[in-house]
GROMACS .gro file of C-alpha atoms in nm:
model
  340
    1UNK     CA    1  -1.767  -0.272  -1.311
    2UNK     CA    2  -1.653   0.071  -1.199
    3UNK     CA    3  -1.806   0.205  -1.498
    4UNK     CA    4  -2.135   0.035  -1.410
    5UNK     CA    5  -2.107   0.142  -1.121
    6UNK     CA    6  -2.107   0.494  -1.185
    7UNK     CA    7  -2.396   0.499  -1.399
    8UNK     CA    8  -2.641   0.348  -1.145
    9UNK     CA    9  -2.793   0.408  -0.836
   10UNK     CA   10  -2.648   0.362  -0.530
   11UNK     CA   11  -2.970   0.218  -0.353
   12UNK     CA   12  -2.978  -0.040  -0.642
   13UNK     CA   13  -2.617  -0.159  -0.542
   14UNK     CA   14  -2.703  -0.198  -0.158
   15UNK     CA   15  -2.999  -0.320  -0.247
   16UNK     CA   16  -2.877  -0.609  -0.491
   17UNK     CA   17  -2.567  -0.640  -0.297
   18UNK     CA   18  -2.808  -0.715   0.040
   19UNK     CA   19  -3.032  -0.961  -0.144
   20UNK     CA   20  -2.706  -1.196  -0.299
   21UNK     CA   21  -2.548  -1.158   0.047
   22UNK     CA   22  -2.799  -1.305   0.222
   23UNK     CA   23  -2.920  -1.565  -0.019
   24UNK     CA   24  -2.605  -1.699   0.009
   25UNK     CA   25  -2.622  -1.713   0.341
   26UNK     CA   26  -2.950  -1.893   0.351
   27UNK     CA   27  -3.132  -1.615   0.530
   28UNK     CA   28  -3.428  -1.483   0.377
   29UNK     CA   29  -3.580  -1.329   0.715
   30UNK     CA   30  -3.295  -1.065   0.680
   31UNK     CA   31  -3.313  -0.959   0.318
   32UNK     CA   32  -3.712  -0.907   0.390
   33UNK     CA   33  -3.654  -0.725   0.649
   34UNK     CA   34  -3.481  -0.356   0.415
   35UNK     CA   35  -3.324  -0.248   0.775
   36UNK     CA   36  -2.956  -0.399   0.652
   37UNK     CA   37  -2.677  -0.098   0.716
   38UNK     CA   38  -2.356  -0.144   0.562
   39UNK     CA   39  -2.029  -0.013   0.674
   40UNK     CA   40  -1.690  -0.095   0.543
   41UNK     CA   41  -1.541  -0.321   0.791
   42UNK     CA   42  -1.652  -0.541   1.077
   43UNK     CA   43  -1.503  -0.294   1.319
   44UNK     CA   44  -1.718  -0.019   1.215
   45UNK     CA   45  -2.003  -0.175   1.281
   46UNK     CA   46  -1.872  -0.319   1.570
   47UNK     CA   47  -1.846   0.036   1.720
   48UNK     CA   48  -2.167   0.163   1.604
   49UNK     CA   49  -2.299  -0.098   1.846
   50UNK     CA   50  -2.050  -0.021   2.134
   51UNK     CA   51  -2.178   0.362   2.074
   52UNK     CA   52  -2.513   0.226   2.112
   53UNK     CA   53  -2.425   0.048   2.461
   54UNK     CA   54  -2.225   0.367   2.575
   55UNK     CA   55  -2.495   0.598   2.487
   56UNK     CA   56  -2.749   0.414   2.699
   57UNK     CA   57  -2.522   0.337   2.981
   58UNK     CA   58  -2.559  -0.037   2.923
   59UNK     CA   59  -2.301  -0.309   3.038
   60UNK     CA   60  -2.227  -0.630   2.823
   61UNK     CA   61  -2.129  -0.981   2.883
   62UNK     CA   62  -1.856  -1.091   2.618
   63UNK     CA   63  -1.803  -1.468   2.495
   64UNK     CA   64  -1.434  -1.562   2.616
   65UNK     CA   65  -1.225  -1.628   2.427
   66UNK     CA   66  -1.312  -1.425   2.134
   67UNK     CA   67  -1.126  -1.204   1.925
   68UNK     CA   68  -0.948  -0.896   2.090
   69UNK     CA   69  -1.020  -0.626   1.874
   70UNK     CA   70  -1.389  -0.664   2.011
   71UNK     CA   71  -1.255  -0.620   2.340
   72UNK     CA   72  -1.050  -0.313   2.219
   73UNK     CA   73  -1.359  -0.174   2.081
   74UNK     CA   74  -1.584  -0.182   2.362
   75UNK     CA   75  -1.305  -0.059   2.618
   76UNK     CA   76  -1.222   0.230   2.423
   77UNK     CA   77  -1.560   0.322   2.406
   78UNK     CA   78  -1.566   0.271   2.784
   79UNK     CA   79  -1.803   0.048   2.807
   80UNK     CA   80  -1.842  -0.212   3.106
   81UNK     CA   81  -1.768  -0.570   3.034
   82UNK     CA   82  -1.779  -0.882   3.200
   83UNK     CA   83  -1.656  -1.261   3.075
   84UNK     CA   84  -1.876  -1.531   3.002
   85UNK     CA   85  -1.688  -1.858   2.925
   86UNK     CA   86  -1.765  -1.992   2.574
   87UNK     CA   87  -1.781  -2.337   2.727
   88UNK     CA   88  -2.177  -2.233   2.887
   89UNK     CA   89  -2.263  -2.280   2.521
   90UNK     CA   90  -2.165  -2.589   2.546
   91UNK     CA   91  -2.447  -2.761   2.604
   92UNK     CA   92  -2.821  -2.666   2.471
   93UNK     CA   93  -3.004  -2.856   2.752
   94UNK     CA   94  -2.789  -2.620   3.020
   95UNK     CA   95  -2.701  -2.317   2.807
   96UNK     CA   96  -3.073  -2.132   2.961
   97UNK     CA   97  -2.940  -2.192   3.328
   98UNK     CA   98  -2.591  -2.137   3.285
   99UNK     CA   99  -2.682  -1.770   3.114
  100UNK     CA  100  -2.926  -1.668   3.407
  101UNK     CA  101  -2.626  -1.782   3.658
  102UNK     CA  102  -2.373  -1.570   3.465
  103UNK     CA  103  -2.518  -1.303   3.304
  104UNK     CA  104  -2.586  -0.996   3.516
  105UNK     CA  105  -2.503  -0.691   3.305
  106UNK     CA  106  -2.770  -0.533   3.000
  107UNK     CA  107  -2.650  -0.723   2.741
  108UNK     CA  108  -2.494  -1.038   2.611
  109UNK     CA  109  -2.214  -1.024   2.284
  110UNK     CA  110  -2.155  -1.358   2.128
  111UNK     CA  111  -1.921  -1.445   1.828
  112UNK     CA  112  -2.078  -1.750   1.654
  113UNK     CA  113  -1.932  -1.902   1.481
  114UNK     CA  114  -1.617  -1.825   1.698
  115UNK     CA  115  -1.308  -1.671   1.635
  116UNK     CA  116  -1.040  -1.888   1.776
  117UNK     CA  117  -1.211  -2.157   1.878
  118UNK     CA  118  -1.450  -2.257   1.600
  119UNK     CA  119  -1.740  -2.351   1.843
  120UNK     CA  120  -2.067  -2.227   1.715
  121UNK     CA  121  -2.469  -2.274   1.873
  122UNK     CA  122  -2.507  -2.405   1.517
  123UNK     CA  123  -2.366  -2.754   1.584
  124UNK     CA  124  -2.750  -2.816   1.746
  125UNK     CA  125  -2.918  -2.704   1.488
  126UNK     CA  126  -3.182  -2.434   1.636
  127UNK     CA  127  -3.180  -2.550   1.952
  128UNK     CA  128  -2.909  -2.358   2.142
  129UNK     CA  129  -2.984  -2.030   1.985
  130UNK     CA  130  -3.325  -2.048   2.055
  131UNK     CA  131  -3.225  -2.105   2.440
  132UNK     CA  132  -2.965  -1.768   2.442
  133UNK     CA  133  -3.289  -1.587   2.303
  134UNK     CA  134  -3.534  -1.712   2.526
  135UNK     CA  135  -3.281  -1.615   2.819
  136UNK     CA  136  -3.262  -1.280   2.659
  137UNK     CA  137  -3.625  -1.218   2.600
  138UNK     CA  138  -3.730  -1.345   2.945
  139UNK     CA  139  -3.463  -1.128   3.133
  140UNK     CA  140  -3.479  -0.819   2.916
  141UNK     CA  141  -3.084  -0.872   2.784
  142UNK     CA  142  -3.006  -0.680   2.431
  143UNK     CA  143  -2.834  -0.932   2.205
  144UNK     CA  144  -2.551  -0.889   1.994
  145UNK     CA  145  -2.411  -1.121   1.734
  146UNK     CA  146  -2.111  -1.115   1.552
  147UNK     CA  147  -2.195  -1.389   1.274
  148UNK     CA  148  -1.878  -1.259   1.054
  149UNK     CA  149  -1.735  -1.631   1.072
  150UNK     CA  150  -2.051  -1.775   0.925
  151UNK     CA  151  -2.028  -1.845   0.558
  152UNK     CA  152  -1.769  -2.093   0.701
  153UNK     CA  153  -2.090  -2.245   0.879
  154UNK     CA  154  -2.226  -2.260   0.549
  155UNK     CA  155  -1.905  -2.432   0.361
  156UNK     CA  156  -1.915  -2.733   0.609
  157UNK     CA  157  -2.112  -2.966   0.463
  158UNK     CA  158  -2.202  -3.111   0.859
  159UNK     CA  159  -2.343  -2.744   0.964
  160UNK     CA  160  -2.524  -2.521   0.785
  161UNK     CA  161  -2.702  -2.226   0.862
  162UNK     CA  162  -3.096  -2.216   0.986
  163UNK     CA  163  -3.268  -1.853   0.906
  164UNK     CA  164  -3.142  -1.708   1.245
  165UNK     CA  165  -3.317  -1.390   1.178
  166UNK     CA  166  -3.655  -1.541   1.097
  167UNK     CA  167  -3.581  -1.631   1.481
  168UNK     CA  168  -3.472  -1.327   1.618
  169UNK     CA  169  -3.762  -1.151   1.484
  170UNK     CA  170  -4.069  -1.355   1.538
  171UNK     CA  171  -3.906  -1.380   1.936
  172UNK     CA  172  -3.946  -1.002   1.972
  173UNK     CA  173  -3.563  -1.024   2.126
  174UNK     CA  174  -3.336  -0.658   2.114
  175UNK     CA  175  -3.098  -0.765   1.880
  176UNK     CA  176  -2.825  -0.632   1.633
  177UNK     CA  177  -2.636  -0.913   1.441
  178UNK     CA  178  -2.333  -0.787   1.257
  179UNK     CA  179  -2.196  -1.011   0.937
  180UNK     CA  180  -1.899  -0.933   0.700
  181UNK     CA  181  -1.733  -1.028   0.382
  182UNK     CA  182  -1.382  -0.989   0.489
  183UNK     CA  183  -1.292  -1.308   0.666
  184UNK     CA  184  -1.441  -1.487   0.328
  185UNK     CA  185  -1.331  -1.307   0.068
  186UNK     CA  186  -0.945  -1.152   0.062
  187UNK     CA  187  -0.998  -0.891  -0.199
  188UNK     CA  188  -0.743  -0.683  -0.081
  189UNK     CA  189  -0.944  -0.489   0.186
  190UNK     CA  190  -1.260  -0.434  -0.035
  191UNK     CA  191  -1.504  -0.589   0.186
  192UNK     CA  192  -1.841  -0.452   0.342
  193UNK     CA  193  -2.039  -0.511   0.697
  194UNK     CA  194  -2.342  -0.535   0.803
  195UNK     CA  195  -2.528  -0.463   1.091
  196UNK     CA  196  -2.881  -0.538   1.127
  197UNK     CA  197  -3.058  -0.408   1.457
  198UNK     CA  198  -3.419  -0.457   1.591
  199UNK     CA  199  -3.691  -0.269   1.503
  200UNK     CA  200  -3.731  -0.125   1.860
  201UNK     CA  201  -3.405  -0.017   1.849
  202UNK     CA  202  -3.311   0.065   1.481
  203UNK     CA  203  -3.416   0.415   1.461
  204UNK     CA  204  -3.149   0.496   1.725
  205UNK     CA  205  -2.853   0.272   1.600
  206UNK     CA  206  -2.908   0.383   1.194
  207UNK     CA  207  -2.902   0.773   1.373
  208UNK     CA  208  -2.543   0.652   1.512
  209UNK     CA  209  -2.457   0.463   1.240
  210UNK     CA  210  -2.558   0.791   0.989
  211UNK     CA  211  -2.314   1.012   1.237
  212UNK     CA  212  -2.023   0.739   1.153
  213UNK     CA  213  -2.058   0.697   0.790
  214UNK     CA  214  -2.324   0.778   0.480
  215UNK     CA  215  -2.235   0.481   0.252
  216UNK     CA  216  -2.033   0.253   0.125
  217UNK     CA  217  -1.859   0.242  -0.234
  218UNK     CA  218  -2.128   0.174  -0.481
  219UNK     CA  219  -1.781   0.013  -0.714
  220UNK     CA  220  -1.724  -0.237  -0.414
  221UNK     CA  221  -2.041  -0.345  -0.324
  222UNK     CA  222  -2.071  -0.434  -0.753
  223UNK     CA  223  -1.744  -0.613  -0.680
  224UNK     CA  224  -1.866  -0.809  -0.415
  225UNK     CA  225  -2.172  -0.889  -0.509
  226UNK     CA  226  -2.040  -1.089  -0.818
  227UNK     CA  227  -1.769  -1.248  -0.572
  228UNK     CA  228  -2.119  -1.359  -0.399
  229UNK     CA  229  -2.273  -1.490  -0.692
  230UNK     CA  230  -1.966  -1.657  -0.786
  231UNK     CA  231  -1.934  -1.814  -0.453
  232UNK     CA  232  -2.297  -1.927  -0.494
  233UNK     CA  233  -2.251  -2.090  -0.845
  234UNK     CA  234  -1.950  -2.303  -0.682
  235UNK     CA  235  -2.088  -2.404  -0.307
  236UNK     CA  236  -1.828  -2.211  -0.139
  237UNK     CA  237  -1.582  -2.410  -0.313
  238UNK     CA  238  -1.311  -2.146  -0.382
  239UNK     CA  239  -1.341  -2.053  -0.016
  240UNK     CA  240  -1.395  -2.400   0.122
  241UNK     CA  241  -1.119  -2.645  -0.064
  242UNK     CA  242  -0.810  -2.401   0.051
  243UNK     CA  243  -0.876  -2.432   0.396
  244UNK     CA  244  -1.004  -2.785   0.415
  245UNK     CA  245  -0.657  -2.874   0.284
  246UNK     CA  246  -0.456  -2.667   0.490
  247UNK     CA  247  -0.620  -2.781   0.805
  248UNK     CA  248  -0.540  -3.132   0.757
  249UNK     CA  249  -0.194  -3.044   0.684
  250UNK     CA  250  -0.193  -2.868   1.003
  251UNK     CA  251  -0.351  -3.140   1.187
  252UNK     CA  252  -0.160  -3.432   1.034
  253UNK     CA  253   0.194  -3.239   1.066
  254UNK     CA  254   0.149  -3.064   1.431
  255UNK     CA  255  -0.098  -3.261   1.619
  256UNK     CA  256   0.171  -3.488   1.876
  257UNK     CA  257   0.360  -3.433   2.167
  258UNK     CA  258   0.383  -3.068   2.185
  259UNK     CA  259   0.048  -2.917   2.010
  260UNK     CA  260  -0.301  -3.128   2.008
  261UNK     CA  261  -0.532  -2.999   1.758
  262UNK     CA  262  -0.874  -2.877   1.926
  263UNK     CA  263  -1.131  -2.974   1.663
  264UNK     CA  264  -1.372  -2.719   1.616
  265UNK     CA  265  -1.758  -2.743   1.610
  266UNK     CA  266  -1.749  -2.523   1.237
  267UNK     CA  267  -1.436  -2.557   0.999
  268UNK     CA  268  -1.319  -2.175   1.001
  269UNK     CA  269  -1.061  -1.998   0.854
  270UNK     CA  270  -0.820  -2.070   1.163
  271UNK     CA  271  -0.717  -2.333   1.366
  272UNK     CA  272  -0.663  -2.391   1.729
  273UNK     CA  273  -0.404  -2.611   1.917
  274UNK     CA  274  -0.328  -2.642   2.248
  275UNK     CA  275   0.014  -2.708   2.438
  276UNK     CA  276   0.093  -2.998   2.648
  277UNK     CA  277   0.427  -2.946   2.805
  278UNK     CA  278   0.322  -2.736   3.080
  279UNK     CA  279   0.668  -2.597   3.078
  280UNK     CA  280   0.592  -2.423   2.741
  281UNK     CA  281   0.396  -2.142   2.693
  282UNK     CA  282   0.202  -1.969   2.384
  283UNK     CA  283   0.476  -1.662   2.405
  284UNK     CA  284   0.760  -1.824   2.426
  285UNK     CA  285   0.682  -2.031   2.131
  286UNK     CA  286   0.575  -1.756   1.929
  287UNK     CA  287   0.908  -1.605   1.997
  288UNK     CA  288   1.111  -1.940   1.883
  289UNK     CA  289   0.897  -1.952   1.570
  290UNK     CA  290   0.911  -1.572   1.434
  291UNK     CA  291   1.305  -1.685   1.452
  292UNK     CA  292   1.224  -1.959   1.180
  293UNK     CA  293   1.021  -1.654   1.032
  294UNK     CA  294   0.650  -1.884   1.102
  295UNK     CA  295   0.394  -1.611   1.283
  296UNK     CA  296   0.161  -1.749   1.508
  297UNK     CA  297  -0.088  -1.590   1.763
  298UNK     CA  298  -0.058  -1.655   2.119
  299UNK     CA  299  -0.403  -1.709   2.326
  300UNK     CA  300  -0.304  -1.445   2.517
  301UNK     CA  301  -0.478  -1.209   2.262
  302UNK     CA  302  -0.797  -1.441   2.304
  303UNK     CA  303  -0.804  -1.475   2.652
  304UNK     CA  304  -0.891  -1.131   2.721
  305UNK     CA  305  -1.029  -1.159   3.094
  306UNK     CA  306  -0.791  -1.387   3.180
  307UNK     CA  307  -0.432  -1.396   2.971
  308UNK     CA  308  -0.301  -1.652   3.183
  309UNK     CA  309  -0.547  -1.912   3.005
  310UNK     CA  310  -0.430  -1.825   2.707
  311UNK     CA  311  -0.070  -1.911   2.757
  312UNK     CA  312  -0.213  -2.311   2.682
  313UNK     CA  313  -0.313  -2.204   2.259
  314UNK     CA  314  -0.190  -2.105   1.962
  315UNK     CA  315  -0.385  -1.973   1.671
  316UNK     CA  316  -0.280  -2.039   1.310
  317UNK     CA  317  -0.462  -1.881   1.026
  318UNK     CA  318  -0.570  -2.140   0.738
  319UNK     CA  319  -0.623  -1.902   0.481
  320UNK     CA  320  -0.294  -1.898   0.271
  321UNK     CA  321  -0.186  -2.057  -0.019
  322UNK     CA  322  -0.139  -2.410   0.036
  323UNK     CA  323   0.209  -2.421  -0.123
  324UNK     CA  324   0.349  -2.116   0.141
  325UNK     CA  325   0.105  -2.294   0.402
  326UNK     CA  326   0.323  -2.638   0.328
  327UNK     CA  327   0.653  -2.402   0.396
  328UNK     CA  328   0.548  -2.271   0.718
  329UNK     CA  329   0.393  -2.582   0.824
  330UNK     CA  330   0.740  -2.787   0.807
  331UNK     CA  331   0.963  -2.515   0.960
  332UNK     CA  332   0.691  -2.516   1.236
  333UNK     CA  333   0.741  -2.885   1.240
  334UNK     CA  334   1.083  -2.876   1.315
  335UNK     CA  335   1.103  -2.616   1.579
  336UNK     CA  336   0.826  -2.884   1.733
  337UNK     CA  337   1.123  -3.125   1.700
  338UNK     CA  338   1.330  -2.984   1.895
  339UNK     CA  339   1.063  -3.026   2.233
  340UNK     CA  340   0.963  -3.347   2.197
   0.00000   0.00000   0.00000
């Protein structure tokens, strides 16, 4: 491959790496499109569009809770941000109302499917996307997407993924959508982004996102793009079976007295439990389980606006292999033990 890789062009690699990406991903309005840029991590896309935001002055509205790197982005970018509870996504039949309550800054930053919850607009079908982008066109909001959670949308078998960006487009919504390899693939950090931006808007984030960086390693996007196809020829099963089993560990050997499993609207690569003895918060159980040597995240990280909440949920990440997932799962179990 790296020979291959140095013979050809590197427009053919994008190109073919593009097309696999997002036939896997069931979404045929984006590889039609030839606006795709790639970047080499989430986070550098992420900041192209936080540029974007600064450079126009623009304020956002960011899902809660969400990941807090996002947060960390836009902050240190210094742009303005204001919460919008993930739970007035909730429902599609409100979701219009709720947004025009709640949403009073430029634009509105979703993370669907979500990272710690799970929840994702996708559990409706259409319907629930199509209300955030009616919102947005009818009150002149930029959009922005993180979908990087989505091929785990697309490995449970009760979800799925519609062409979102046939939507987007044909709405005439300001959008950029931003996907990723890394949370699907661990290929020790070889991974590519993508951030794909309306057209009324594209000129100026590819000029920001030119400023940042050129390309990405012809060698890794050949790499990926056969991790693609392969993921393709097996229906996500590589991806899918490892998780699916060490979630229902994790549900059958922590969900009780102490944790209760939150079931999530798309499988993903984590899992989230909440705490029932009020007297027991997310940091202080993080502390007693780094001294069985089990790592957890608090919800503090999650709950960005508001900490506090987050003291009620851990995070546990799914994507291990099951035998060391089995290890951590039983010395988590007894620490549990000991509180109930």
């Amino acid at each position: 491959m790296w020979r291959e890789a140095e013979e050809g062009l590197q427009s053919f690699y994008e190109k073919r790496f593009i097309e696999a990406f997002f036939r896997l991903h069931g979404q045929p309005g984006a590889a039609d499109l030839n606006k795709t840029m790639l970047s080499y991590a989430a986070s550098i896309s992420t900041m192209v569009a936080a540029m974007f935001l600064k450079q126009r002055e623009m304020s956002v509205s960011l899902i809660e809770p969400c990941f807090d790197n996002l947060v960390d982005l836009l902050r240190n970018m210094q742009v303005e941000i204001k919460p919008i509870d993930e739970g007035e996504l909730h429902d599609p039949e409100t979701i219009y109302d709720n947004l025009v309550r709640t949403v009073h800054t430029d634009a509105l930053f979703l993370v669907d499917p979500n990272n710690p919850t799970g929840f994702s607009l996708l559990k409706d079908g259409r319907k629930g996307f199509e209300q955030v982008v009616r919102f947005c066109v009818d009150h002149g909001k930029l959009l922005l997407i993180d979908q990087c959670f989505a091929s785990f949308a697309l490995a449970d078998r009760n979800v799925g993924r519609f062409d979102i960006y046939q939507l987007l487009e044909s709405s005439g919504v300001t959008y950029m959508a931003i996907e990723d390899t890394g949370k699907t693939w661990p290929v020790q950090d070889a991974k590519c982004a993508m951030i794909t931006a309306s057209d009324d808007i594209h000129e100026a984030v590819y000029n920001l996102h030119t400023s940042v960086l050129l390309n990405v390693s012809p060698f890794v996007l050949n790499f990926l793009a056969h991790y693609v196809e392969d993921s393709i020829e097996d229906g996500f099963a590589s991806v899918r079976d490892v998780i699916t089993e060490n979630r229902a560990l994790a549900k059958s050997m922590l969900d009780g007295d102490v944790l209760e499993y939150i079931e999530p609207a798309v499988n993903v690569s984590v899992a989230w439990f909440r705490i029932k003895p009020e007297g027991l918060t997310a940091t202080r159980l993080q502390e007693r389980l780094l001294e069985n040597e089990v790592y957890v995240l608090p919800g503090t990280y999650f709950y960005w606006n508001e900490p506090i909440k987050g003291e009620r949920y851990i995070r546990l990440a799914l994507a291990r292999e099951p035998e060391m997932f089995d290890g951590a799962m039983r010395a988590l179990r007894e620490v549990l033990d000991r509180d109930e």
